N, CA, C and O atoms as a GROMACS GRO file, in nm:
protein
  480
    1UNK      N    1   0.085  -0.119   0.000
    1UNK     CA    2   0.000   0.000   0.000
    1UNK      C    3   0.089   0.124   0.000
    1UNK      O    4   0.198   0.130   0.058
    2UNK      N    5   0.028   0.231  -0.076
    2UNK     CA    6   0.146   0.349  -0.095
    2UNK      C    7   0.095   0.450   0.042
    2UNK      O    8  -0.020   0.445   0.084
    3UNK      N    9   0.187   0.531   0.094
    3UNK     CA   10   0.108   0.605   0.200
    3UNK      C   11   0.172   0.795   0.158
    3UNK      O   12   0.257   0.831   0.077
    4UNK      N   13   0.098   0.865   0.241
    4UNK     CA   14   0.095   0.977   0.199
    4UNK      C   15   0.081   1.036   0.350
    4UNK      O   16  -0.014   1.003   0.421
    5UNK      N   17   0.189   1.130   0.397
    5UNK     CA   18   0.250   1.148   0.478
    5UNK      C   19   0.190   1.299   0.554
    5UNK      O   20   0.153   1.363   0.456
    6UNK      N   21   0.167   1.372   0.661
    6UNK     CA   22   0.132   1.495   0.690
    6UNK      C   23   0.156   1.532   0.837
    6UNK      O   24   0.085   1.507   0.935
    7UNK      N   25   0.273   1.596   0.830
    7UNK     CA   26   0.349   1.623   0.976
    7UNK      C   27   0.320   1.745   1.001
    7UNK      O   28   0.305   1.839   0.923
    8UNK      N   29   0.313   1.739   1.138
    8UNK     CA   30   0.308   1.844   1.238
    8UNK      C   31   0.227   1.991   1.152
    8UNK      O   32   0.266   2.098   1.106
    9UNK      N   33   0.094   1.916   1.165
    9UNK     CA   34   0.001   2.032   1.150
    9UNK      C   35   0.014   2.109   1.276
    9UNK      O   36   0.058   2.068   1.383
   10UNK      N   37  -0.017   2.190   1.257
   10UNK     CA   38  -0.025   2.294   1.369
   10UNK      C   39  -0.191   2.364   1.430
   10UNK      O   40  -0.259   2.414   1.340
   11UNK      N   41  -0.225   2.366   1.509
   11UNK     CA   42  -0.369   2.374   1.506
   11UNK      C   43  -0.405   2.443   1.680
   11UNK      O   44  -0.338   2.389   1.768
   12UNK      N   45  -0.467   2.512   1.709
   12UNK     CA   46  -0.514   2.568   1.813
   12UNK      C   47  -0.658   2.520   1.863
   12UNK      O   48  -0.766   2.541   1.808
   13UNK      N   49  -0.634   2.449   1.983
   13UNK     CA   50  -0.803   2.401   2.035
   13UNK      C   51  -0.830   2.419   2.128
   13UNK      O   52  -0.746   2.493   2.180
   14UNK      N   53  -0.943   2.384   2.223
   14UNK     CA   54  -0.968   2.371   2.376
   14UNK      C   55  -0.998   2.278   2.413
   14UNK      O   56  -1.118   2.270   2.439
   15UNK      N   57  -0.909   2.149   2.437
   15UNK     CA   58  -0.966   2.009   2.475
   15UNK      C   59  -0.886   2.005   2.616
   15UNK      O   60  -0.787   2.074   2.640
   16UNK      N   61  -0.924   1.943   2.674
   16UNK     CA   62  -0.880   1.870   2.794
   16UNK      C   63  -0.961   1.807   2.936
   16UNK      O   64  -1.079   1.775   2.925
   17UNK      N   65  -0.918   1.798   3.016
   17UNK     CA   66  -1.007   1.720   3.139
   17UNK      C   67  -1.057   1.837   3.223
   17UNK      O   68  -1.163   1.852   3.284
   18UNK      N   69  -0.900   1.955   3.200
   18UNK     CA   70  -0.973   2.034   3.326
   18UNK      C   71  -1.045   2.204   3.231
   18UNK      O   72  -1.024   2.243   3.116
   19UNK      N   73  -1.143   2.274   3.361
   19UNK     CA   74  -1.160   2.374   3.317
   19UNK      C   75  -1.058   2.466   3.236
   19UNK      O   76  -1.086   2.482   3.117
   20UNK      N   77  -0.956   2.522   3.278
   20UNK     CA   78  -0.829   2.600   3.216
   20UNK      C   79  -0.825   2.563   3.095
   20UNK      O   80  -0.864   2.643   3.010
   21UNK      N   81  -0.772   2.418   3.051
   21UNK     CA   82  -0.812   2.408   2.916
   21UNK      C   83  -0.906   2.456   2.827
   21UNK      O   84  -0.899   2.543   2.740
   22UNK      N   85  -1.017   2.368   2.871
   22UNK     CA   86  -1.146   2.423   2.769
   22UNK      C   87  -1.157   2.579   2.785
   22UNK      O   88  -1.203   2.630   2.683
   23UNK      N   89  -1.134   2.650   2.864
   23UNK     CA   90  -1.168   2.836   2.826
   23UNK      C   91  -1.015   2.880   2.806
   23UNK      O   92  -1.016   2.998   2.773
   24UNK      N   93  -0.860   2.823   2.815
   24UNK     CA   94  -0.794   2.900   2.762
   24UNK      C   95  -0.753   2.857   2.630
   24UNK      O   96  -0.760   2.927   2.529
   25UNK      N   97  -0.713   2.743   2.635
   25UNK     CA   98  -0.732   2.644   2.505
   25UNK      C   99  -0.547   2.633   2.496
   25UNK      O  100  -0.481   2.646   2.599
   26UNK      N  101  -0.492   2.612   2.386
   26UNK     CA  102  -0.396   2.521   2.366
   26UNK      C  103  -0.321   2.478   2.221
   26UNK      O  104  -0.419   2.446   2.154
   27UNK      N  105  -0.251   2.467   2.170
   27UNK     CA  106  -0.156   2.403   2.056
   27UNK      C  107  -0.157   2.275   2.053
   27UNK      O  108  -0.104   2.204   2.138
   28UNK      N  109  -0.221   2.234   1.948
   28UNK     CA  110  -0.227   2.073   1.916
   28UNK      C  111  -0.128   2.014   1.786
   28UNK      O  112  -0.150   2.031   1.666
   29UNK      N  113  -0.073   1.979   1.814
   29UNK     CA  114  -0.007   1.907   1.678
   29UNK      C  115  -0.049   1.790   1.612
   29UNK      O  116  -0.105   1.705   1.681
   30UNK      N  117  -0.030   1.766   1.481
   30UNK     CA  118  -0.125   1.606   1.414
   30UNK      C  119  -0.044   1.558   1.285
   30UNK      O  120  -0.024   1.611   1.176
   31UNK      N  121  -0.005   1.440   1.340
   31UNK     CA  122   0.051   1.394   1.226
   31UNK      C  123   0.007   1.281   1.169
   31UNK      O  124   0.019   1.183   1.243
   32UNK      N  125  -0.046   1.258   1.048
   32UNK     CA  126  -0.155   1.162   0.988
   32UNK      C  127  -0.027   1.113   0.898
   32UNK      O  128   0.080   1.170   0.879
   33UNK      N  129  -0.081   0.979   0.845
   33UNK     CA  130  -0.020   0.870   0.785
   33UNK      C  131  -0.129   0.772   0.704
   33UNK      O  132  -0.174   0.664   0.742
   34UNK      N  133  -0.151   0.827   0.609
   34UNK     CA  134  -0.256   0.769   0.487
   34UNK      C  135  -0.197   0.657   0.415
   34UNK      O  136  -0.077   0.646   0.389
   35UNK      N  137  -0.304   0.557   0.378
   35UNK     CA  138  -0.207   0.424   0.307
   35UNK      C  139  -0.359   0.410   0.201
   35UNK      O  140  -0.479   0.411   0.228
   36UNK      N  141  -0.296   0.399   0.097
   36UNK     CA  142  -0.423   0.418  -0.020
   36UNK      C  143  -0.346   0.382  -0.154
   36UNK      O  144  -0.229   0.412  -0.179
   37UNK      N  145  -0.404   0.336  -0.208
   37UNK     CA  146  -0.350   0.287  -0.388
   37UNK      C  147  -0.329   0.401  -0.454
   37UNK      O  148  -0.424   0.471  -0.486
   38UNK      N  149  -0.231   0.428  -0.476
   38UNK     CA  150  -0.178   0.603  -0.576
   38UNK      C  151  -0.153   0.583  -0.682
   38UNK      O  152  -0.136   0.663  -0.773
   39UNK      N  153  -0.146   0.428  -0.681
   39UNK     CA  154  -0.066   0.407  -0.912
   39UNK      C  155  -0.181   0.513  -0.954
   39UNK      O  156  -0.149   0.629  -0.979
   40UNK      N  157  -0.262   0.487  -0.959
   40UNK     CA  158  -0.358   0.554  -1.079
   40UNK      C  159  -0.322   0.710  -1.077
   40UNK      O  160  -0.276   0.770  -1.174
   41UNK      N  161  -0.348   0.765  -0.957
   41UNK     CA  162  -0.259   0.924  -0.943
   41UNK      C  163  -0.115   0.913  -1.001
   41UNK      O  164  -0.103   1.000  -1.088
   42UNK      N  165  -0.023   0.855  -0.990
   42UNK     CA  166   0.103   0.856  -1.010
   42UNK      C  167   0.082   0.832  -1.175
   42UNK      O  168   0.119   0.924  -1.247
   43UNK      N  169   0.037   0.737  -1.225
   43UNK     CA  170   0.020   0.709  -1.423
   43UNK      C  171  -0.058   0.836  -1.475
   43UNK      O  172  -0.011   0.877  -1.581
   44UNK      N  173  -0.185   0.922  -1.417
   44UNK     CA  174  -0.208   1.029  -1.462
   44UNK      C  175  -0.178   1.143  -1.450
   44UNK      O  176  -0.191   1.233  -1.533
   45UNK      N  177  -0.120   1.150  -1.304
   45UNK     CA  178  -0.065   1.330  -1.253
   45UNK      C  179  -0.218   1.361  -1.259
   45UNK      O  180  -0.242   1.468  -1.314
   46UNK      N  181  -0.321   1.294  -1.216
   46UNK     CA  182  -0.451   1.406  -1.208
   46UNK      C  183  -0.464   1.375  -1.007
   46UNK      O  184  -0.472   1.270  -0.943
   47UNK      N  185  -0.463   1.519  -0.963
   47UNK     CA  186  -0.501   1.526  -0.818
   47UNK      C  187  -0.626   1.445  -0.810
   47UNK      O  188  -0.627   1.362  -0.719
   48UNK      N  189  -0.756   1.453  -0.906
   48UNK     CA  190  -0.845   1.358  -0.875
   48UNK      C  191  -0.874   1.211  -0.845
   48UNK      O  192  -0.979   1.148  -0.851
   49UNK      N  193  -0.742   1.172  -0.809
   49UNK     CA  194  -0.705   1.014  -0.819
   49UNK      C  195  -0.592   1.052  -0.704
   49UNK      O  196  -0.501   0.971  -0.712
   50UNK      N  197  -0.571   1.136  -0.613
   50UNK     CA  198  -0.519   1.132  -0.513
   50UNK      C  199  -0.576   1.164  -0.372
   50UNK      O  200  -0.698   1.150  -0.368
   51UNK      N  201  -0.537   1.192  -0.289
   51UNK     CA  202  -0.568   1.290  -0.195
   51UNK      C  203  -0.489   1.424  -0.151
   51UNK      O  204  -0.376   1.442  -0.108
   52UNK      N  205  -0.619   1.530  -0.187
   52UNK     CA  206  -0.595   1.640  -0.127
   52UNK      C  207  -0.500   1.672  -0.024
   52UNK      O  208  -0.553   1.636   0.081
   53UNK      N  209  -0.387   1.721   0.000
   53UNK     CA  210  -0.350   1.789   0.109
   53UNK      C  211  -0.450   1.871   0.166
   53UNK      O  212  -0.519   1.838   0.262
   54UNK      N  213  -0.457   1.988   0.101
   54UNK     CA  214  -0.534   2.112   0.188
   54UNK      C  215  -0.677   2.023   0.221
   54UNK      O  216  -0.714   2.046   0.336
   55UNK      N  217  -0.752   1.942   0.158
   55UNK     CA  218  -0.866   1.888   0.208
   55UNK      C  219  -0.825   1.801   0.336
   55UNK      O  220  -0.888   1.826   0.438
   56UNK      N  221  -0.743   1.718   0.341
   56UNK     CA  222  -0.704   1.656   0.443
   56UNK      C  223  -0.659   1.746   0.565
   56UNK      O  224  -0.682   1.704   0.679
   57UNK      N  225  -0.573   1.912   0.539
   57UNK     CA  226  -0.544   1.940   0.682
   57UNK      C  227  -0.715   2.027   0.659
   57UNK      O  228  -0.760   2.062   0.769
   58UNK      N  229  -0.766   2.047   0.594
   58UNK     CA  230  -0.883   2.140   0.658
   58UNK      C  231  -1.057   2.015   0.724
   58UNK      O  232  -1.169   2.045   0.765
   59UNK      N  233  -1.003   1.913   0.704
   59UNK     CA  234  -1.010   1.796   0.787
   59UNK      C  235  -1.002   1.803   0.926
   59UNK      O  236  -1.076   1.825   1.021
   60UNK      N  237  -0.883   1.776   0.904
   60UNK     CA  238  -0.813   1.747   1.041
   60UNK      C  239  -0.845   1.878   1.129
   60UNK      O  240  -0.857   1.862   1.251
   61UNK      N  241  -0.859   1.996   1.078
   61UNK     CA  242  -0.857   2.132   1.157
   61UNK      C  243  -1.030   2.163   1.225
   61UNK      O  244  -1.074   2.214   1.328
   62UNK      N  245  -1.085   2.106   1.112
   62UNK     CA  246  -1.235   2.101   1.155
   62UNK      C  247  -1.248   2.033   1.325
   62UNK      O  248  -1.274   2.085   1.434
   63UNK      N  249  -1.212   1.884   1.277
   63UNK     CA  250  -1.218   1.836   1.445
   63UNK      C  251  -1.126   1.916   1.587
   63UNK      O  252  -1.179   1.943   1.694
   64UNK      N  253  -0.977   1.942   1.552
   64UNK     CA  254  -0.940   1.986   1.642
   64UNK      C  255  -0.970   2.121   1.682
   64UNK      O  256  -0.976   2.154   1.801
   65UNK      N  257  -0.989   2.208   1.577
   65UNK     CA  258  -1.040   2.379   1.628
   65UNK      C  259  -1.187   2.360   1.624
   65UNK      O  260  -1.253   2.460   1.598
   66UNK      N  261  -1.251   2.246   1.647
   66UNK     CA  262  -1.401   2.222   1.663
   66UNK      C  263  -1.424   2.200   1.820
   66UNK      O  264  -1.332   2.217   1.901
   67UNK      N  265  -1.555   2.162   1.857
   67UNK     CA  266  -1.590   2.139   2.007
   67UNK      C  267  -1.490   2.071   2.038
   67UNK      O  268  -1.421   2.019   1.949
   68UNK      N  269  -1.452   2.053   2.209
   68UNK     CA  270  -1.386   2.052   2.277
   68UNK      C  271  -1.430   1.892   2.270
   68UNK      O  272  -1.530   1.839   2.220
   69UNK      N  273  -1.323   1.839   2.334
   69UNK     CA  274  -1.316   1.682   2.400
   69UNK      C  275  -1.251   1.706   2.509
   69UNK      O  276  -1.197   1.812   2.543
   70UNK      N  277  -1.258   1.584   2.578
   70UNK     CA  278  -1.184   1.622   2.716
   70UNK      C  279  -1.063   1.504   2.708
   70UNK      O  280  -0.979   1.513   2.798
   71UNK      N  281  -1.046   1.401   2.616
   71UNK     CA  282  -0.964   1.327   2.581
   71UNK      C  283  -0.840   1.307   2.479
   71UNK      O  284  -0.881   1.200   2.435
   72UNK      N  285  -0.759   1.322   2.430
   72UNK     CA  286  -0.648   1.324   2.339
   72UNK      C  287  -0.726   1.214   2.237
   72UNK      O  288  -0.722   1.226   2.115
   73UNK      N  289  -0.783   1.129   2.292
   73UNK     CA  290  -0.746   0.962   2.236
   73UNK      C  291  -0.910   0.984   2.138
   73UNK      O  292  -0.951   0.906   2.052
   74UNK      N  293  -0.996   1.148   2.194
   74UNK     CA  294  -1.137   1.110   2.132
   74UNK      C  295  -1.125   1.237   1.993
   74UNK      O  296  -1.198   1.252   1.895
   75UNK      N  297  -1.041   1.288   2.023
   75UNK     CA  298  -1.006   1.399   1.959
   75UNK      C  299  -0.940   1.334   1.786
   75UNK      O  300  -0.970   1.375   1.674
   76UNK      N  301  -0.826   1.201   1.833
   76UNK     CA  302  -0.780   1.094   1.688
   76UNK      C  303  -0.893   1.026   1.680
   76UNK      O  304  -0.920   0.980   1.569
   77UNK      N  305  -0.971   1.006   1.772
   77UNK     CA  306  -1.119   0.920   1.689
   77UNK      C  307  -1.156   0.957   1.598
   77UNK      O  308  -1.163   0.895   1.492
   78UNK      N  309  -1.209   1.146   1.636
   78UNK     CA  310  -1.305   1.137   1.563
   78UNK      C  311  -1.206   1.224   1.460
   78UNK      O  312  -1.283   1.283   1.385
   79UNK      N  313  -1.069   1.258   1.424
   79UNK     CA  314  -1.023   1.301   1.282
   79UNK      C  315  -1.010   1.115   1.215
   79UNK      O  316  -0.992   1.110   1.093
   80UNK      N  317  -1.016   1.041   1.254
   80UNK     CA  318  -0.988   0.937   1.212
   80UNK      C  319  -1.158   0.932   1.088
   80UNK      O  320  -1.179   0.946   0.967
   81UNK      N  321  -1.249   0.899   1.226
   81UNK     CA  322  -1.366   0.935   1.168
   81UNK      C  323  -1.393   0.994   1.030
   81UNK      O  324  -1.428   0.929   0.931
   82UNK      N  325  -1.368   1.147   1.038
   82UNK     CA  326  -1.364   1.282   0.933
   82UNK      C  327  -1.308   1.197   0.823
   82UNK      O  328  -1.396   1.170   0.741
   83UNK      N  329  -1.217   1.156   0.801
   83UNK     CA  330  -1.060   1.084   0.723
   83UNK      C  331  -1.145   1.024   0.647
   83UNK      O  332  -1.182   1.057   0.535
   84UNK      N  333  -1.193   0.891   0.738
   84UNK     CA  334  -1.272   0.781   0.625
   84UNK      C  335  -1.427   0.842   0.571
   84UNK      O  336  -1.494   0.789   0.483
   85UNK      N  337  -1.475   1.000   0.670
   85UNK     CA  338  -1.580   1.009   0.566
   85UNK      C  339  -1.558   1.090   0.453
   85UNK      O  340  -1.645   1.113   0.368
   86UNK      N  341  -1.440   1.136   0.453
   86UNK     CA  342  -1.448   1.235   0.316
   86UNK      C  343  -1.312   1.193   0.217
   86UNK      O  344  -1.273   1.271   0.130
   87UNK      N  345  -1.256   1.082   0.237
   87UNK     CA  346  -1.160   1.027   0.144
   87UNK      C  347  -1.158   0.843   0.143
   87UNK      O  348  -1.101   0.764   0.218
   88UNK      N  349  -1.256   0.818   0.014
   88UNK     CA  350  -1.287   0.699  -0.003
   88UNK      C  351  -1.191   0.647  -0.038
   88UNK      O  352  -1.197   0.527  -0.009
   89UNK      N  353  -1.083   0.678  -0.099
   89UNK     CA  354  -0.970   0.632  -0.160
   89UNK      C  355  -0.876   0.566  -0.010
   89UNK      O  356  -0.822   0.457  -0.025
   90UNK      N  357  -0.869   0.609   0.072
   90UNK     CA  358  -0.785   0.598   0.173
   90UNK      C  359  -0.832   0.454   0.274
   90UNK      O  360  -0.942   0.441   0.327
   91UNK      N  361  -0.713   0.350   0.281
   91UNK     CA  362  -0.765   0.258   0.303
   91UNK      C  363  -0.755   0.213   0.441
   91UNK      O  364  -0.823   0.128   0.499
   92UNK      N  365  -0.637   0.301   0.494
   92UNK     CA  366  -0.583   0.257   0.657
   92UNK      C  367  -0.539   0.355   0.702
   92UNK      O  368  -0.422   0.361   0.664
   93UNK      N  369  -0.571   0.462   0.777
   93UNK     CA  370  -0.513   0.572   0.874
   93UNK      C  371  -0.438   0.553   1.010
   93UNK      O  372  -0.479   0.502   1.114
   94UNK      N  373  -0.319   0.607   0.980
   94UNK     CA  374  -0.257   0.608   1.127
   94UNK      C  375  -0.287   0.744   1.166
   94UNK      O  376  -0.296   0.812   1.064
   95UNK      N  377  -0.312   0.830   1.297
   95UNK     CA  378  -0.340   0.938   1.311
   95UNK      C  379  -0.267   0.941   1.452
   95UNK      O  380  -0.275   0.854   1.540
   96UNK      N  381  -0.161   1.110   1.458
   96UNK     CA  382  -0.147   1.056   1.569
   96UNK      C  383  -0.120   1.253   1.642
   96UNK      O  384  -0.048   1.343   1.599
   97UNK      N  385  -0.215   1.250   1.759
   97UNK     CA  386  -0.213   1.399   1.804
   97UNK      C  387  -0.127   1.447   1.953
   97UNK      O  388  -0.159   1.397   2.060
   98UNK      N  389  -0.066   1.504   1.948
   98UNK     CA  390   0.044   1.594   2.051
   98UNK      C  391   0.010   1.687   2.109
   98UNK      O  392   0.002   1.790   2.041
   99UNK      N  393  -0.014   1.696   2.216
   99UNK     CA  394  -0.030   1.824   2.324
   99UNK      C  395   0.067   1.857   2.385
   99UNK      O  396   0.102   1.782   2.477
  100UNK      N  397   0.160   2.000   2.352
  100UNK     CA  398   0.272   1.994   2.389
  100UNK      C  399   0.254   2.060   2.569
  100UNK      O  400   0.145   2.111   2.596
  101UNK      N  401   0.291   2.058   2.607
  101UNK     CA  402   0.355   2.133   2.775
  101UNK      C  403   0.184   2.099   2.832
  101UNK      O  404   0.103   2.189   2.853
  102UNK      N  405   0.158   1.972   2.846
  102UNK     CA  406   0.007   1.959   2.952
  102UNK      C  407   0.056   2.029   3.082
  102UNK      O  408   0.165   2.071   3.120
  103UNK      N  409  -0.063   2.022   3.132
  103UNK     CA  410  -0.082   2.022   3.270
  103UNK      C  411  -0.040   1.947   3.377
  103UNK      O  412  -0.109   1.948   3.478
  104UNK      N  413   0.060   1.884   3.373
  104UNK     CA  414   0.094   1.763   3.418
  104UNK      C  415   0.230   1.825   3.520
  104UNK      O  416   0.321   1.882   3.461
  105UNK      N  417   0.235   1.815   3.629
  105UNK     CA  418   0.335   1.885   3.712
  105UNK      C  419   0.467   1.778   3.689
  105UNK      O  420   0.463   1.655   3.685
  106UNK      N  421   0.573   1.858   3.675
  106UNK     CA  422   0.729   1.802   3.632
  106UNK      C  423   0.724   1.779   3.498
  106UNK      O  424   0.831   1.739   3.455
  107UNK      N  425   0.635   1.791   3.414
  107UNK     CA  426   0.626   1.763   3.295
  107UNK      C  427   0.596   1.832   3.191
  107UNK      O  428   0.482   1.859   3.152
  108UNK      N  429   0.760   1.883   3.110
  108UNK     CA  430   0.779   2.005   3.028
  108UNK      C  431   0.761   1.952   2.872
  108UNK      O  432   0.656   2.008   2.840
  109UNK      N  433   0.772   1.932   2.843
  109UNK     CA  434   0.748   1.857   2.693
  109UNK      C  435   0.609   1.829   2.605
  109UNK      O  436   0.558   1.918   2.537
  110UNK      N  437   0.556   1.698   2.614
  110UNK     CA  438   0.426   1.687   2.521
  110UNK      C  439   0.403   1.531   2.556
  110UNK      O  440   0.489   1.446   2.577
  111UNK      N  441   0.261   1.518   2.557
  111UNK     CA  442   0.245   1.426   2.553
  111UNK      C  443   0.151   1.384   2.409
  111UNK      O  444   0.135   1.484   2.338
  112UNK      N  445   0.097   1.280   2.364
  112UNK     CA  446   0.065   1.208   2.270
  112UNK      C  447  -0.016   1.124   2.240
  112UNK      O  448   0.002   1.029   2.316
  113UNK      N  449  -0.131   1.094   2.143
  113UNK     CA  450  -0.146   0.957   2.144
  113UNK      C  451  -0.199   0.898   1.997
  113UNK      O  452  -0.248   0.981   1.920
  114UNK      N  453  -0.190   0.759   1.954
  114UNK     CA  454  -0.144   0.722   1.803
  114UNK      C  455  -0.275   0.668   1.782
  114UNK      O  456  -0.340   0.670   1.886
  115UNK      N  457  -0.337   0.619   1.681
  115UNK     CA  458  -0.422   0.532   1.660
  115UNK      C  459  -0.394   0.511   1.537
  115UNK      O  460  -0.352   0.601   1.465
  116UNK      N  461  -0.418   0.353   1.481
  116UNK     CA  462  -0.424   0.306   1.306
  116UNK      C  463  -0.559   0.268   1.330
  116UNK      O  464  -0.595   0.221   1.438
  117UNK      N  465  -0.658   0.292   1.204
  117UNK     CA  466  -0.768   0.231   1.180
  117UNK      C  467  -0.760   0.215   1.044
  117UNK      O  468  -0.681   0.277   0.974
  118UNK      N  469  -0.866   0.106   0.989
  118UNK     CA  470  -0.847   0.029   0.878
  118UNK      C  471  -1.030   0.054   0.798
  118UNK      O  472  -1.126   0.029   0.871
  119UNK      N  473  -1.048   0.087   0.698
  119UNK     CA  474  -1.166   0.106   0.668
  119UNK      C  475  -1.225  -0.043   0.669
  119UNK      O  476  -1.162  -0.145   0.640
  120UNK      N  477  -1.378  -0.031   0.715
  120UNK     CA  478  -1.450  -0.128   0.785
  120UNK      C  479  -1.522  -0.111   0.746
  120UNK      O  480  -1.623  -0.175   0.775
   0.00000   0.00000   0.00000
């Protein structure tokens, strides 16, 4: 399967467990990993036999600068979700979203979380 690659979107949301989050909100990062048959794009050079970039991050931006979740893990659901409803071509998504500097005391960095789903 050929895959088609999209790092470190950059995206502003309000998800999390606690209040502070949801009203100050936050920097989300998303890096998706598409696996889909491209010969036919690749033998014609027609974008209509591929997938969109800009459709895919204005995808992905819908869910995360959309209503709040209070979970990391519901937030890759549902771009996972978005993914398989608006790109039929795409056969297996890895999706995977970063919250850099949580709330988490001693803990300066980001935390993460991955999901692959397989169209079903």
């Amino acid at each position: 399967m050929d895959k088609i690659f999209m790092n470190k979107m950059e995206f502003y949301g309000y998800h999390g467990a606690f209040a502070e989050e949801n009203k100050l909100g936050q920097r989300f990062y998303v890096d998706v990993e598409l696996e889909a048959d491209l010969s036919k794009a690749a033998a014609s050079d027609d974008l209509a036999e591929s997938v969109d970039y800009a459709e895919v991050y204005e995808t992905v931006k819908s869910v995360v600068e959309g209503p709040p979740f209070n979970l990391v893990e519901a937030i890759v659901q549902a771009v996972l979700n978005k993914i398989f409803q608006a790109f039929s071509i795409v056969e297996r998504a890895t999706v995977k979203v970063i919250k850099p500097d949580p709330p988490i005391p001693g803990h300066y960095d980001s935390v993460a979380v991955e999901m692959t789903r397989e169209r079903g």
